[in-house]
Every structure is written in C-alpha cells, then in structure tokens.
Short mmCIF file of C-alpha atoms in Angstrom, two decimals:
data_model
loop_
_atom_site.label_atom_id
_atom_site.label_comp_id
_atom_site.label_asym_id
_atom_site.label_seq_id
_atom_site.Cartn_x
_atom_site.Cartn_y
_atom_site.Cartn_z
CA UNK O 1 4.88 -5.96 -0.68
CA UNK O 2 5.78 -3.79 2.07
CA UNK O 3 8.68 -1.81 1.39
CA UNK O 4 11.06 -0.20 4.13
CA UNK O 5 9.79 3.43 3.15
CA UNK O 6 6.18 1.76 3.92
CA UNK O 7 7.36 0.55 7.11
CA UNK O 8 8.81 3.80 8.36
CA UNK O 9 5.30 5.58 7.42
CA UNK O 10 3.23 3.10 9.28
CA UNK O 11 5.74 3.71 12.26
CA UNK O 12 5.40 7.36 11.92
CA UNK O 13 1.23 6.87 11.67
CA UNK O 14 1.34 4.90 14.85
CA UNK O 15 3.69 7.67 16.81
CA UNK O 16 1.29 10.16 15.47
CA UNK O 17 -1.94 8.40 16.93
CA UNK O 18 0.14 7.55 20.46
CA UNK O 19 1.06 11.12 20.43
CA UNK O 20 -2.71 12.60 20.45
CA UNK O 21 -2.69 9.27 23.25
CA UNK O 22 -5.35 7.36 20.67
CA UNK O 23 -6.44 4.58 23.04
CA UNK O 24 -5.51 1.64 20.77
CA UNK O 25 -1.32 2.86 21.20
CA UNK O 26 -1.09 3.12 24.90
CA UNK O 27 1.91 1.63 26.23
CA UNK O 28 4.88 -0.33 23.84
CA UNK O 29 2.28 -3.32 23.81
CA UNK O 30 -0.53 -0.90 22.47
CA UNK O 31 1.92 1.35 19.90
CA UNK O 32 3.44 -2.54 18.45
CA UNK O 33 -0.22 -4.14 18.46
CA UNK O 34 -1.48 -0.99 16.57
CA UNK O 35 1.22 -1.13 14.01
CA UNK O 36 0.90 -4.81 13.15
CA UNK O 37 -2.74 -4.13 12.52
CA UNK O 38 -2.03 -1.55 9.98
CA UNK O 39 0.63 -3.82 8.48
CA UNK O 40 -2.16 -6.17 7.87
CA UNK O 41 -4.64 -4.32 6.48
CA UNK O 42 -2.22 -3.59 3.88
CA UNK O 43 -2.06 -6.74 2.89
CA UNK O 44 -6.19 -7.02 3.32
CA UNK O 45 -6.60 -4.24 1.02
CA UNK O 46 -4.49 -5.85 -1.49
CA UNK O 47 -6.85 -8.71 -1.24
CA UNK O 48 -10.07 -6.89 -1.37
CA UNK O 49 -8.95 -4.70 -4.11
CA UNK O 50 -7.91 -8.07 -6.07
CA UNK O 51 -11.07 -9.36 -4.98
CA UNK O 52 -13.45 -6.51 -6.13
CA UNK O 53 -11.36 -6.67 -9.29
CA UNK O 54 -12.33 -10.10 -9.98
CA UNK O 55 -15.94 -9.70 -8.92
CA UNK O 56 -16.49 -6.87 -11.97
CA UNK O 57 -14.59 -9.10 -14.47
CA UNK O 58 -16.66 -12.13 -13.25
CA UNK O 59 -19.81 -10.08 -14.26
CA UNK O 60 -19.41 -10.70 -17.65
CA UNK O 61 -21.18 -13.81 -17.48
CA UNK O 62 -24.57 -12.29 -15.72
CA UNK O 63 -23.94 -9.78 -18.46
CA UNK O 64 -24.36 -12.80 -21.24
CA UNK O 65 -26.97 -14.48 -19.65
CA UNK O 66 -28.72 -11.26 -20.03
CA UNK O 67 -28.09 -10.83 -23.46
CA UNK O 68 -28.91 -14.43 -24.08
CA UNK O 69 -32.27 -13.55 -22.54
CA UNK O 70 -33.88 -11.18 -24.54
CA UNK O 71 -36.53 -11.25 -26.58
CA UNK O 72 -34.77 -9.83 -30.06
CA UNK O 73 -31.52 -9.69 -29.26
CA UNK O 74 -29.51 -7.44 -31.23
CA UNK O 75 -26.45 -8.89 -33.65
CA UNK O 76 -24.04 -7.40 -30.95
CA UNK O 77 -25.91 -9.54 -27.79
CA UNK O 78 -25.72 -12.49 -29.94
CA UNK O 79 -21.66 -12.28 -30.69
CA UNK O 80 -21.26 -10.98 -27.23
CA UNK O 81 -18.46 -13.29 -25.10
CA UNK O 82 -17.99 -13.46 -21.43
CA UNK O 83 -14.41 -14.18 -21.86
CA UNK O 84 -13.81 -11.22 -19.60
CA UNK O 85 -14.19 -13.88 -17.04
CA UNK O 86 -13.60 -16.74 -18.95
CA UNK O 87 -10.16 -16.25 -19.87
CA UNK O 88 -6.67 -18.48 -18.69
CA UNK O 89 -5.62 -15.24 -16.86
CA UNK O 90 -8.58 -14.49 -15.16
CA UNK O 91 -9.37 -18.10 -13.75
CA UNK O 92 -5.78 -18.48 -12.82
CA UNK O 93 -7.29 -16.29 -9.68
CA UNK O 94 -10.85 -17.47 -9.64
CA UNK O 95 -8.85 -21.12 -9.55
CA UNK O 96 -5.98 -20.39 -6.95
CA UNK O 97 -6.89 -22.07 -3.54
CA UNK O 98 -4.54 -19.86 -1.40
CA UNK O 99 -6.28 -16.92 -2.88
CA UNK O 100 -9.25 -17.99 -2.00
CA UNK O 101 -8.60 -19.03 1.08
CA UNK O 102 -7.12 -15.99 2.09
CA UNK O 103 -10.31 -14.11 0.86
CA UNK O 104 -12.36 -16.24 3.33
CA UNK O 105 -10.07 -15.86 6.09
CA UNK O 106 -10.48 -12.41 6.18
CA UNK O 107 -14.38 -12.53 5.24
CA UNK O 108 -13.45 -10.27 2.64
CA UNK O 109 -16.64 -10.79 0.22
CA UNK O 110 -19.21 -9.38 2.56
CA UNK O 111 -17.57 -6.18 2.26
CA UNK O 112 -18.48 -5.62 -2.08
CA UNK O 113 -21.44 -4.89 -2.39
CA UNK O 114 -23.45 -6.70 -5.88
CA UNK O 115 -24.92 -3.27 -7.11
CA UNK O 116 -22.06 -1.70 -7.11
CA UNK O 117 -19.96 -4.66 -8.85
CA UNK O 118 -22.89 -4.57 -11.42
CA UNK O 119 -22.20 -0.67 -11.57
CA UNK O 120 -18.36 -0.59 -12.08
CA UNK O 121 -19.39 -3.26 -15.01
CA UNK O 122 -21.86 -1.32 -16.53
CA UNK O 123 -19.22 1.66 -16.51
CA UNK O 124 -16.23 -0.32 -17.89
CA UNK O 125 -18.07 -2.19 -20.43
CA UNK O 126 -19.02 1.39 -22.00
CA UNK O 127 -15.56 2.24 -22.50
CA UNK O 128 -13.98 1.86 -25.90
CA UNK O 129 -11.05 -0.52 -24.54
CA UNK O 130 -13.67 -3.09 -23.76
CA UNK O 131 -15.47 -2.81 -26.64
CA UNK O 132 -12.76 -3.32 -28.84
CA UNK O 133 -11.93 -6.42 -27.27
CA UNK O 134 -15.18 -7.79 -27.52
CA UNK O 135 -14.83 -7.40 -31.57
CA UNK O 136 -11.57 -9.32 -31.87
CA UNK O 137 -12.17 -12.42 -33.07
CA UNK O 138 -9.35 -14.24 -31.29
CA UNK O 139 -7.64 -13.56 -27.97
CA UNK O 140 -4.38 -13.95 -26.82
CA UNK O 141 -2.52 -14.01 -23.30
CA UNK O 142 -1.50 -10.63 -24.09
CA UNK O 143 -5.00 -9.28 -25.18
CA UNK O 144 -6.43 -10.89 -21.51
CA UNK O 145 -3.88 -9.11 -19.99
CA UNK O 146 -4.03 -5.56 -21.33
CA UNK O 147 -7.74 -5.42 -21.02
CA UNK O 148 -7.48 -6.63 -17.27
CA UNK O 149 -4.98 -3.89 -16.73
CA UNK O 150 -7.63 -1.36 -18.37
CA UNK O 151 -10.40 -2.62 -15.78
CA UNK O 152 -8.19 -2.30 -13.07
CA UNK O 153 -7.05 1.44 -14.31
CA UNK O 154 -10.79 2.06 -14.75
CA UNK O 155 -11.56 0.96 -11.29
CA UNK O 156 -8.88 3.17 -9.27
CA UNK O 157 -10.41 6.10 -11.20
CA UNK O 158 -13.61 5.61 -10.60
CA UNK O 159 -15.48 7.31 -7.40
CA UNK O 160 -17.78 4.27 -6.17
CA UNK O 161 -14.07 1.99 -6.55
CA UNK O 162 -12.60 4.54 -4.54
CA UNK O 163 -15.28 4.99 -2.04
CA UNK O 164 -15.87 1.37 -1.56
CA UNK O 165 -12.31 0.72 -0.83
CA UNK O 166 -11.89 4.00 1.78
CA UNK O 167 -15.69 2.34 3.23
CA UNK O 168 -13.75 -0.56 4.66
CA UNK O 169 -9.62 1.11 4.93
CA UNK O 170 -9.88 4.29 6.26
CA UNK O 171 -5.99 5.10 5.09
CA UNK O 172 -6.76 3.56 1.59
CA UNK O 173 -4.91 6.92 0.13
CA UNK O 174 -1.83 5.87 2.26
CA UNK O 175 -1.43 2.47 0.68
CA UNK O 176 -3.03 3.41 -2.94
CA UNK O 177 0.53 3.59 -4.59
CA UNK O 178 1.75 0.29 -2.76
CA UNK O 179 -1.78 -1.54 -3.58
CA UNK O 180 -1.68 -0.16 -6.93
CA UNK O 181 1.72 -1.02 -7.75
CA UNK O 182 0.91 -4.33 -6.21
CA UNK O 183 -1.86 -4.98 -8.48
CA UNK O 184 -0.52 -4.19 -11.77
CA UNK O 185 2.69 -6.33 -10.96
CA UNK O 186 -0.05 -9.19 -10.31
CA UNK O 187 -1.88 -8.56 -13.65
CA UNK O 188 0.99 -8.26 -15.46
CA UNK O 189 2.12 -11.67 -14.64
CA UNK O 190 -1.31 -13.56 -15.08
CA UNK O 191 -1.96 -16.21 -15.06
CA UNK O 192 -1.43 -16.62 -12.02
CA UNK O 193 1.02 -19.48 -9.95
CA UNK O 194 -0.62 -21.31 -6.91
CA UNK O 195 2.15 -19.72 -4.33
CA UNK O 196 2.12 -16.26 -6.42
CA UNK O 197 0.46 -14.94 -3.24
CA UNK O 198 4.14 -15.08 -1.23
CA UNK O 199 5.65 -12.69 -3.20
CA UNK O 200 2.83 -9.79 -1.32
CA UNK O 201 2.43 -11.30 2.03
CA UNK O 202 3.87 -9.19 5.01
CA UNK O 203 7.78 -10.95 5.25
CA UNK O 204 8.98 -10.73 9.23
CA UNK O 205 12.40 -9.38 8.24
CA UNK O 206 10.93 -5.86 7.04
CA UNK O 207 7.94 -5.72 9.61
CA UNK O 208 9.28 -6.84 12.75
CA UNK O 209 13.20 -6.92 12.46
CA UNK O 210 13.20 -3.37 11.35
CA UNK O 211 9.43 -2.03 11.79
CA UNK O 212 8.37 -2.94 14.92
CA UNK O 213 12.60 -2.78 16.34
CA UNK O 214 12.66 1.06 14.97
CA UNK O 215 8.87 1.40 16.94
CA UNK O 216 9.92 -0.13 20.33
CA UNK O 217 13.19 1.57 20.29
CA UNK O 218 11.95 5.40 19.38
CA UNK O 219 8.85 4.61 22.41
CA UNK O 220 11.35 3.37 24.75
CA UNK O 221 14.34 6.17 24.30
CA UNK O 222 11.82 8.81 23.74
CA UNK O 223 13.44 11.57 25.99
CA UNK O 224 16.92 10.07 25.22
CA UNK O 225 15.96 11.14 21.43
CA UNK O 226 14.26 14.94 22.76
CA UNK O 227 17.52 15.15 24.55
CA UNK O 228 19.85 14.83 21.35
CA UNK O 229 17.52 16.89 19.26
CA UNK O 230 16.58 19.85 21.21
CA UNK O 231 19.90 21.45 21.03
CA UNK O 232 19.91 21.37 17.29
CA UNK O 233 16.63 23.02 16.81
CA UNK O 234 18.32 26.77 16.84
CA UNK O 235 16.12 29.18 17.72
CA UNK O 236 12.99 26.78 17.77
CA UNK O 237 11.22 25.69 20.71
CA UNK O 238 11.13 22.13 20.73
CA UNK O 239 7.01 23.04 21.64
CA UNK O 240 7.05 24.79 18.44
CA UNK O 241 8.13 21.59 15.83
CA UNK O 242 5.58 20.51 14.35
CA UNK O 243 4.48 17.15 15.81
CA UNK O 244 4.84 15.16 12.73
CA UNK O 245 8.29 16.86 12.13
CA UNK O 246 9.74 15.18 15.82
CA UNK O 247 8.73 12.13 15.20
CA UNK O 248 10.41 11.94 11.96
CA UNK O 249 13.29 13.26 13.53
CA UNK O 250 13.05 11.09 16.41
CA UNK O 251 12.58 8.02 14.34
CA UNK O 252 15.69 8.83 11.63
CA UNK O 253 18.16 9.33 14.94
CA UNK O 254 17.08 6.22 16.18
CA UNK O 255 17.87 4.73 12.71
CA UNK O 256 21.20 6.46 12.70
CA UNK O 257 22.10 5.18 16.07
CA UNK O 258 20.40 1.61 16.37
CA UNK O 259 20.51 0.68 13.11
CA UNK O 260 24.06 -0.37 11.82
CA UNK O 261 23.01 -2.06 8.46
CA UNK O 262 21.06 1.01 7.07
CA UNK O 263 23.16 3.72 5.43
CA UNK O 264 23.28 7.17 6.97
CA UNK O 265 22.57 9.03 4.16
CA UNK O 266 19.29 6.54 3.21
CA UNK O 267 17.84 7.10 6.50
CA UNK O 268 18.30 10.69 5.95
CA UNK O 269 17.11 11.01 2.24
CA UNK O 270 14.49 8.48 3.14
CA UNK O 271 13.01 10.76 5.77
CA UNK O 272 12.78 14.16 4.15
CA UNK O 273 11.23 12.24 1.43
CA UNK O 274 8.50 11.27 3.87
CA UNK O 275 8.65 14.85 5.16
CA UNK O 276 7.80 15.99 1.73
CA UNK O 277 4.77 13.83 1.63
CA UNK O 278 3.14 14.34 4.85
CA UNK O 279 4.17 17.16 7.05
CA UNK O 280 4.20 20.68 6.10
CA UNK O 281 5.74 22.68 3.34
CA UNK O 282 8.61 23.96 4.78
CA UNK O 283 9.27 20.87 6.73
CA UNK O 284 11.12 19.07 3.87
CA UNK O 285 14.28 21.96 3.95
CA UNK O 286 13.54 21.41 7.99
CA UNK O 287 14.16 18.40 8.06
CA UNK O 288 16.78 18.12 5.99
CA UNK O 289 18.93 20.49 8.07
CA UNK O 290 18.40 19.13 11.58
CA UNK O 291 19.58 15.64 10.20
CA UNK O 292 22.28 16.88 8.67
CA UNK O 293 23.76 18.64 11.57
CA UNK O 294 22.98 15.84 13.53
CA UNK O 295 24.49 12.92 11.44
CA UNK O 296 27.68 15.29 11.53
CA UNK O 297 27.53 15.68 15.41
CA UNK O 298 26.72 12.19 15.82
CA UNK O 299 29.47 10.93 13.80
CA UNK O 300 32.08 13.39 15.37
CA UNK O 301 31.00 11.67 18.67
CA UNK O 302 31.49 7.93 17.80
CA UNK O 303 27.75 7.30 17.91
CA UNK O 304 26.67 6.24 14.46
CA UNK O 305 28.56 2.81 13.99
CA UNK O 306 27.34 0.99 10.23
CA UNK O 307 28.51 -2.40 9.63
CA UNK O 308 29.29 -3.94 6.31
CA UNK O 309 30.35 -3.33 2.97
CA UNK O 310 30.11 0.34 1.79
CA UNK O 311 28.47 1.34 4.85
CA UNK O 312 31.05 2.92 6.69
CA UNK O 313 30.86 6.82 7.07
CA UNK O 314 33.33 8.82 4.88
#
C-alpha cells in the first residue's frame, strides 16, 4: 500500500520530530522505532477506516428491525431491504477471517463509537444515491458496488468520519490520499478474496530495504550530508534553510549517493514534489536548484554510481 513517495514522507516526518529532539526519535534506535510505528498505523488506519465503513453499512439491519417495529409502518418501511449489509460484496468482508482477525489484533472496534455509526447512517441513508437503490427491484454486483463506493465517498466528506478518524491518527490528513486510494481499490474489487488483505500490508522491501536504509543512513552521515550541502546554498546560511527544506535535501543526497537502483532524476523530481506539498512556497524552485547543482557536482566527482538498465547518468 505504501508507496516509495510514502516512504520518503514518513522518513522526512520522523527527521522532522528528531530534529525538534521529540523524545520518541532519540538515537538511530529511537528515529527507526518511530518510523516503523508510523508505517503501521498506516496500515491500522486502513483497517479502521474499512472497519468503520462496514459498521455504517452493517446498520442497515438495526435500521429494518426498526422499521419492522412500528406500529403503522409506512409502504416505504414495509419494502425497505437491509441489503446494504446483506449483499455478496459486503459479507465478502464481514466473512473474511484475516480481516477480522486483523481488526482484533489491533483492538480496532473499541475505537467507533455506536452513535456515531448510527449517525453517518442516518446521514447516508438521506441521500438520493441510497434511496434510489433501495427502489430497484433487483441488484446486481455492480449496483452493490457503486452504492458502497457512494457510502464510502459520503463518509470521507463528512465531519464526524473525519473527526473520528483524526480522534485515533493524529496524521490522518497525511495518509488520506493513500487510505483513500486504498479503499476504493478494495471496493472496487468486492467481493472480497480471503488473502485480498496482502495486496495492503506493509511489504519489507519498500519499508525497511529502502525506508528505514535511507533513515539510518541520513542519521548516521548527518554532518557528512551538511558538509556537501552547505557550499551550494549561495548566499544562504545553512541556519537560515528552512528545517524541512535540509532534510529533504539531506535525504535526496543520500538517495543520490547510497542508492544505486533509484534514478537520479526520480529522487530529484520525487523530492521537490514533496517540497511542494509540505514546506514552504518558495521551497519547491529551492529545492529544485540545490539538487540540481548538486547531482551535477556529484556526478562530475564520481560519486553518484546507478546500477542497471537505463540507470546510468547521461
């Protein structure tokens, strides 16, 4: 689920936090124990958000045993279907044993709160998606599908979805595109296959072969990294860069230098990009220059060796 752009921002996050010397990062041990924790609350926040999702959808039933209930009943209660929950998609999850057991690994439940399922409910099943649903007459795959996508775009719109999910993952915002995209790929290909939950799990070859490496090696050549930069700055203080702006630097020479399989050029489009996203307005065009002078330099000096097809410098 984790992409390498993900990877370099939850590096950056952690460099951040060791830089204001956050108590959790102290030392290599600290800064690599840090990062794996925010690598898996990624992967816990896909969960919860999948479980939260199913929770509302589930609450179609309580909402037909309510309807059932009433005294006079109106034409609509009586047609009314819970196939919200019912349906093959839908259980494919409720069914799935891994999922499941992941949920109670991480004692994700206690953290959704039954009002507020029952309110996210009450909101979606006032929409007009839902309620045309309800009226057809026959459902396909398709139909399950589409409406389970609409819940789920209802949900990350809606302020108590939003506010339940930063409750327990402070950096929700960080991960909202990655969770997002995460869950909508998951929809999409309901119902659901008893190992689908692979395909989002953290894989060791992104987080530790290239996350944590690119961590330990920008903690441990720190100065070596200052050294090669401050030169470069013309006419900034190195005091004066923006902290955020070093470490990206710092981090995209050490991927020039230590990392032979990565492309140059990625590692510097890669980290403007995140320079765009998080640091400061003119950092982007900042950025951008000091890496390009550098890769040059570097280059010119024998230091930036890449290995394998189409990676080799022109």
């Amino acid at each position: 689920m984790l992409s390498r752009r993900n990877v370099r921002i939850k590096v950056m996050q952690v460099l951040y936090a060791k830089n204001r010397e956050q108590e959790p990062t102290t030392g290599v041990k600290g800064a690599v124990k840090y990062y794996r924790r925010m690598v898996d609350d990624s992967f816990k926040l896909y969960l919860l958000n999948l479980l939260a999702f199913m929770r509302v959808a589930e609450y179609a039933r309580q909402d037909k045993i309510r309807k059932d209930g009433k005294l006079r009943p109106t034409e609509a209660d009586q047609e009314f279907s819970a196939k919200l929950a019912n349906n093959e998609a839908l259980q494919s999850l409720a069914k799935n044993f891994t999922l499941t057991n992941a949920h109670g690994r991480f004692s994700l439940g206690q953290h959704l709160d039954a009002d507020l399922i029952r309110k996210l409910y009450v909101g979606f099943s006032k929409t007009d998606e839902y309620k045309a649903y309800i009226d057809q007459a026959e459902s396909n795959e398709e139909d399950h599908r589409n409406i389970l996508l609409e819940l789920y775009r209802f949900l990350i719109n809606n302020e108590t979805f939003i506010s339940m999910m930063e409750d327990q993952f402070p950096l929700w915002m960080d991960d909202k595109s990655l969770v997002v995209g995460a869950m909508k790929k998951t929809i999409k290909n309901l119902p659901a296959e008893e190992d689908f939950l692979e395909a989002y799990e953290p894989q060791d070859e992104t987080i530790s072969e290239f996350g944590q490496e690119l961590l330990e090696k920008v903690v441990d050549a720190d100065k070596e990294l200052l050294g090669i930069i401050e030169p470069n700055l013309k006419n900034w203080d190195a005091e004066r860069v923006a902290i955020l702006d070093m470490i990206i630097l710092k981090m995209a020479i050490a991927e020039f230098l230590y990392f032979s399989s990565i492309p140059a050029k990625v590692t510097l489009n890669e980290f403007v990009e995140v320079a765009k996203l998080y640091s400061t307005d003119k950092s982007k065009d900042f950025i951008n220059g000091v890496l390009d002078r550098l890769l040059k330099q570097l280059t010119e000096q024998g230091l930036v060796q890449k290995k394998g097809r189409g990676l080799k410098e022109e």
